[in-house]
XYZ file of C-alpha atoms in Angstrom:
370
model
C 162.891 57.926 -28.157
C 162.431 55.208 -25.567
C 159.227 53.178 -25.374
C 156.575 54.498 -23.009
C 156.475 52.856 -19.611
C 152.958 52.360 -18.259
C 154.115 52.397 -14.642
C 155.928 55.707 -15.157
C 152.858 57.155 -16.879
C 150.631 56.169 -13.973
C 153.119 57.731 -11.553
C 153.156 61.014 -13.482
C 149.410 61.324 -13.983
C 148.064 59.694 -10.803
C 150.484 60.932 -8.134
C 149.081 64.231 -6.880
C 152.529 65.286 -5.661
C 153.741 65.176 -9.292
C 152.654 67.985 -11.620
C 151.365 66.281 -14.758
C 150.672 69.729 -16.264
C 154.298 70.826 -16.003
C 155.462 67.378 -17.179
C 153.364 67.667 -20.365
C 154.300 71.310 -20.906
C 157.962 70.249 -20.818
C 157.820 66.978 -22.765
C 155.174 67.517 -25.457
C 157.274 70.103 -27.356
C 160.216 67.692 -27.238
C 158.103 64.978 -28.883
C 156.898 67.394 -31.564
C 160.461 68.629 -32.168
C 161.632 65.053 -32.731
C 158.699 64.576 -35.098
C 159.606 67.676 -37.128
C 163.272 66.688 -37.318
C 162.332 63.220 -38.573
C 159.964 64.663 -41.184
C 162.781 66.915 -42.416
C 165.092 63.911 -42.771
C 162.784 61.402 -44.424
C 164.658 59.537 -47.189
C 164.071 59.331 -50.940
C 162.542 62.802 -51.168
C 159.534 61.887 -49.035
C 159.980 65.034 -46.925
C 159.278 67.151 -50.045
C 155.922 65.556 -50.814
C 152.897 67.894 -50.413
C 151.132 65.746 -47.831
C 154.266 65.456 -45.686
C 154.817 69.211 -45.903
C 151.212 69.652 -44.764
C 151.790 67.431 -41.732
C 154.999 69.280 -40.913
C 153.169 72.611 -40.942
C 150.486 71.314 -38.597
C 153.053 69.860 -36.175
C 155.157 73.036 -36.240
C 152.080 75.092 -35.453
C 151.286 72.762 -32.545
C 154.848 73.101 -31.266
C 154.691 76.896 -31.370
C 151.356 76.951 -29.557
C 152.690 74.892 -26.662
C 156.011 76.706 -26.234
C 154.139 80.021 -26.347
C 151.831 78.881 -23.558
C 152.660 79.889 -19.990
C 154.069 77.222 -17.693
C 150.929 75.873 -15.954
C 151.758 76.680 -12.328
C 148.373 78.203 -11.482
C 144.743 77.133 -12.051
C 144.344 79.872 -14.693
C 147.482 78.767 -16.540
C 146.343 75.139 -16.349
C 143.010 76.047 -17.961
C 144.814 77.934 -20.715
C 147.133 74.973 -21.320
C 144.187 72.558 -21.503
C 142.476 74.854 -24.016
C 145.631 74.857 -26.175
C 145.865 71.050 -26.055
C 142.191 70.713 -27.010
C 142.712 72.986 -30.027
C 145.759 70.971 -31.088
C 143.924 67.677 -30.619
C 141.090 68.926 -32.827
C 143.522 70.102 -35.520
C 145.385 66.785 -35.524
C 142.148 64.803 -35.740
C 140.877 66.927 -38.638
C 144.157 66.496 -40.518
C 144.194 62.683 -40.031
C 147.962 62.705 -39.630
C 148.565 58.973 -40.156
C 146.452 58.820 -43.311
C 148.007 62.032 -44.638
C 151.500 60.609 -44.211
C 150.357 57.526 -46.114
C 149.187 59.776 -48.940
C 152.700 61.202 -48.966
C 154.002 57.736 -49.794
C 151.606 57.512 -52.741
C 152.799 60.939 -53.910
C 156.422 59.809 -53.709
C 155.647 56.579 -55.518
C 153.890 58.533 -58.270
C 156.733 61.065 -58.547
C 159.502 58.465 -58.741
C 157.645 56.374 -61.296
C 157.009 59.097 -63.891
C 159.912 58.102 -66.139
C 159.067 54.415 -65.958
C 155.456 55.212 -66.784
C 156.625 57.229 -69.809
C 158.714 54.265 -70.999
C 155.766 51.938 -70.528
C 153.555 54.262 -72.585
C 156.205 54.215 -75.339
C 156.273 50.435 -75.237
C 152.508 50.264 -75.643
C 152.394 52.918 -78.362
C 154.670 51.346 -80.948
C 156.229 47.936 -81.767
C 159.658 49.586 -82.095
C 159.714 50.028 -78.294
C 158.642 46.450 -77.563
C 162.099 45.558 -76.226
C 161.601 47.770 -73.191
C 161.640 45.334 -70.262
C 158.900 46.916 -68.206
C 155.370 46.000 -67.246
C 152.723 47.538 -65.004
C 154.073 45.854 -61.869
C 157.468 47.497 -62.426
C 156.135 51.069 -62.217
C 157.246 51.352 -58.602
C 157.538 48.122 -56.604
C 156.990 48.600 -52.873
C 160.340 46.954 -52.178
C 162.069 50.050 -53.542
C 160.428 52.110 -50.806
C 161.552 49.770 -48.010
C 163.995 52.396 -46.725
C 161.174 54.660 -45.589
C 159.694 52.079 -43.221
C 161.813 52.745 -40.131
C 161.689 56.568 -40.413
C 157.904 56.435 -40.788
C 157.676 54.136 -37.765
C 159.518 56.832 -35.802
C 157.110 59.526 -37.058
C 154.102 57.474 -36.062
C 155.626 56.702 -32.666
C 155.815 60.473 -32.164
C 152.108 60.742 -33.022
C 151.221 57.949 -30.599
C 153.400 59.349 -27.811
C 152.004 62.869 -28.194
C 148.417 61.617 -28.279
C 148.997 59.440 -25.237
C 150.469 62.172 -23.053
C 148.071 64.924 -24.108
C 144.964 62.758 -23.794
C 146.112 61.394 -20.443
C 146.060 64.990 -19.240
C 142.831 65.919 -21.020
C 141.000 62.895 -19.612
C 142.114 63.140 -15.985
C 139.182 62.773 -13.625
C 138.091 61.251 -10.342
C 137.392 57.732 -11.617
C 139.015 55.306 -9.165
C 139.293 52.638 -11.887
C 140.876 54.842 -14.524
C 143.753 57.329 -14.861
C 143.444 59.397 -18.015
C 143.384 56.908 -20.896
C 144.554 53.956 -18.754
C 142.189 51.444 -17.205
C 143.748 50.262 -13.944
C 142.210 46.767 -14.144
C 141.973 45.626 -17.739
C 139.888 42.501 -18.309
C 141.794 41.084 -21.267
C 139.350 38.319 -22.127
C 136.397 40.718 -22.138
C 138.232 43.212 -24.359
C 139.201 40.503 -26.857
C 135.662 39.126 -27.028
C 134.297 42.639 -27.550
C 136.819 43.316 -30.323
C 135.931 40.018 -31.988
C 132.230 40.924 -31.914
C 133.018 44.277 -33.525
C 135.101 42.695 -36.292
C 132.456 39.980 -36.789
C 129.798 42.639 -37.307
C 131.974 44.460 -39.859
C 132.535 41.200 -41.745
C 128.841 40.299 -41.666
C 127.804 43.748 -42.878
C 130.161 43.432 -45.850
C 129.828 39.784 -46.853
C 126.457 38.853 -45.348
C 128.035 36.199 -43.112
C 131.143 35.590 -41.024
C 133.367 32.598 -40.191
C 133.036 31.039 -36.760
C 135.477 31.958 -34.002
C 137.032 29.508 -31.533
C 138.374 30.871 -28.235
C 141.063 29.363 -26.036
C 141.909 31.094 -22.751
C 145.247 29.967 -21.306
C 145.666 31.297 -17.774
C 146.329 30.070 -14.244
C 144.051 32.661 -12.678
C 140.387 33.516 -13.160
C 141.131 37.216 -13.086
C 143.266 38.626 -15.879
C 143.856 42.144 -14.617
C 146.585 44.727 -15.327
C 146.786 48.470 -16.124
C 146.600 49.261 -19.836
C 144.571 51.110 -22.449
C 141.475 49.226 -23.530
C 141.254 51.263 -26.747
C 144.740 50.194 -27.886
C 144.155 46.487 -27.330
C 140.747 46.679 -28.984
C 142.099 48.566 -32.022
C 144.822 45.983 -32.641
C 142.619 42.918 -32.108
C 139.906 44.328 -34.403
C 142.551 44.902 -37.071
C 143.887 41.358 -36.762
C 140.395 39.859 -36.810
C 139.367 41.841 -39.889
C 142.414 40.520 -41.734
C 141.736 36.951 -40.595
C 138.064 37.108 -41.579
C 138.804 38.605 -44.997
C 141.513 36.039 -45.761
C 139.240 33.173 -44.714
C 136.206 34.344 -46.668
C 138.192 35.212 -49.801
C 139.937 31.825 -49.748
C 136.830 29.696 -49.131
C 134.010 31.843 -50.472
C 130.809 30.065 -51.425
C 127.437 31.558 -52.276
C 123.996 30.058 -51.747
C 121.230 29.945 -54.361
C 120.399 33.594 -53.619
C 123.953 34.669 -54.309
C 124.685 35.423 -50.652
C 128.025 34.424 -49.141
C 127.702 31.523 -46.714
C 130.433 30.719 -44.195
C 128.918 27.468 -42.863
C 131.686 25.230 -44.202
C 134.584 27.615 -43.707
C 137.366 26.857 -41.220
C 137.022 28.930 -38.033
C 139.310 31.742 -36.984
C 141.030 30.688 -33.761
C 142.028 32.971 -30.905
C 144.338 32.106 -28.036
C 144.620 34.489 -25.067
C 147.622 33.544 -22.933
C 148.496 35.116 -19.600
C 150.021 33.574 -16.491
C 151.549 34.794 -13.260
C 155.224 35.681 -13.430
C 155.428 36.327 -17.185
C 156.372 39.711 -18.643
C 153.961 39.718 -21.572
C 150.447 38.491 -22.239
C 149.885 37.204 -25.771
C 146.912 37.185 -28.110
C 147.285 34.824 -31.064
C 144.923 35.018 -34.027
C 145.065 32.051 -36.435
C 143.265 31.660 -39.745
C 143.243 29.184 -42.634
C 142.978 31.803 -45.342
C 145.681 30.191 -47.517
C 148.398 32.446 -46.109
C 150.682 34.858 -47.911
C 153.543 34.513 -50.337
C 157.006 35.284 -48.988
C 156.921 38.625 -50.789
C 153.541 39.527 -49.310
C 154.717 38.561 -45.828
C 157.823 40.743 -46.185
C 155.621 43.681 -47.168
C 152.777 43.045 -44.707
C 154.021 45.749 -42.327
C 154.812 48.265 -45.086
C 152.843 51.508 -45.164
C 150.346 51.871 -48.028
C 150.795 48.222 -48.999
C 147.553 46.301 -49.336
C 146.578 42.996 -50.919
C 143.149 44.204 -52.041
C 142.614 44.822 -55.750
C 141.405 48.411 -55.238
C 143.138 50.314 -52.400
C 140.942 52.641 -50.354
C 143.058 55.647 -51.287
C 144.994 56.309 -54.502
C 146.154 59.200 -56.651
C 144.525 60.359 -59.864
C 146.598 61.253 -62.930
C 146.444 64.871 -61.762
C 147.910 63.933 -58.376
C 144.693 64.342 -56.392
C 143.742 61.906 -53.627
C 140.943 59.572 -54.687
C 138.884 57.523 -52.226
C 137.662 54.278 -53.751
C 133.890 53.926 -53.626
C 132.391 50.847 -51.954
C 135.797 49.870 -50.591
C 135.835 46.893 -48.243
C 135.732 47.970 -44.583
C 137.945 44.959 -43.887
C 141.031 46.271 -45.710
C 142.396 48.713 -48.249
C 144.159 51.626 -46.544
C 147.490 49.874 -46.074
C 148.366 51.181 -42.622
C 146.287 48.964 -40.303
C 149.015 46.424 -39.586
C 152.011 48.805 -39.486
C 150.152 51.164 -37.158
C 149.078 48.243 -34.980
C 152.714 47.250 -34.639
C 153.663 50.846 -33.759
C 150.999 50.910 -31.037
C 152.230 47.572 -29.692
C 155.895 48.653 -29.737
C 155.204 52.035 -28.127
C 153.886 50.396 -24.965
C 156.530 47.696 -24.600
C 154.845 45.001 -26.672
C 155.189 43.637 -30.173
C 153.205 42.397 -33.157
C 154.500 39.615 -35.392
C 152.973 37.901 -38.418
C 153.862 34.333 -39.431
C 152.342 32.853 -42.558
C 152.322 29.434 -44.213
C 151.668 29.892 -47.913
C 148.778 27.744 -49.069
C 147.444 27.217 -45.535
C 147.017 30.254 -43.313
C 148.444 32.988 -41.107
C 149.111 33.511 -37.411
C 149.428 36.898 -35.763
C 151.002 37.282 -32.320
C 150.224 40.380 -30.271
C 152.394 40.649 -27.156
C 151.283 43.041 -24.390
C 153.682 44.172 -21.687
C 152.309 43.554 -18.207
């Protein structure tokens, strides 16, 4: 599927001569059909995992509801269609589709590693098996699941595209400054500062303090305005800031006499917001001095269910049940913050890139199509 064009979306949902109801009735089933086909063709047996089968069933049910709905050519049919979309939206939210797909990865990892785990248990049980060249880190390295990255990106693009189109329709109103989910005049600097404040509060709540933030605004105009979704920009910037704060605090953590973390002497997290007339993309750069990542960690930074925290937020028990780690850090742990941020960026014509210098720090570049 092609990336979503913001100008086309505004034309479809703002132009009264264009039926956004019929457009959604036609295109939403296509998106869901692509999603189902991709789920059926996920590699390495991922499509057979219980959580993935659960997602497939929910998406198939959504598909059938829409295609069974009358074409919305009358006010009554439009109301019925809206009711169907609201039911679907509620079902998708309850199922937490992105998180459930991530659980599917854990299930696959657990399934594929059973024989290695058995060999490791033999090795630990008797000296005669000591020659087995396995350790705990070899149970199922994330690199062996690298082939699922692109197919999962496609699945999540389907989720984002469906949510965007359906919620554009569900949120249509008479606001002159907004069309559906799209703000017609986004104030980029204000959004970034708001996202930073949110991430700063999360960091302070967890650690008791937060590193300083330095802002640089690079623009040739006082007004940074363009049509986009405030929620998308905010989600991505919060995610990048949480990562930068956690890396900085973990790398330079000091506690005062009361045992409380103090960030007074920590290097600041730096943010550059760049936007000028005539360019195709605005850019938000987040820089930290959190000692960076190893080459292996950088290669896996965008991998689903990969996290650098000691205790991931979700894991599987020996019986295969999903376990949520208690007192998990709100700054990290689920393993899909960065990959989903990149999917959001890509879906709307932008990009997200991570560059790290091991032993020094990391820079994240979020490009937004104007």
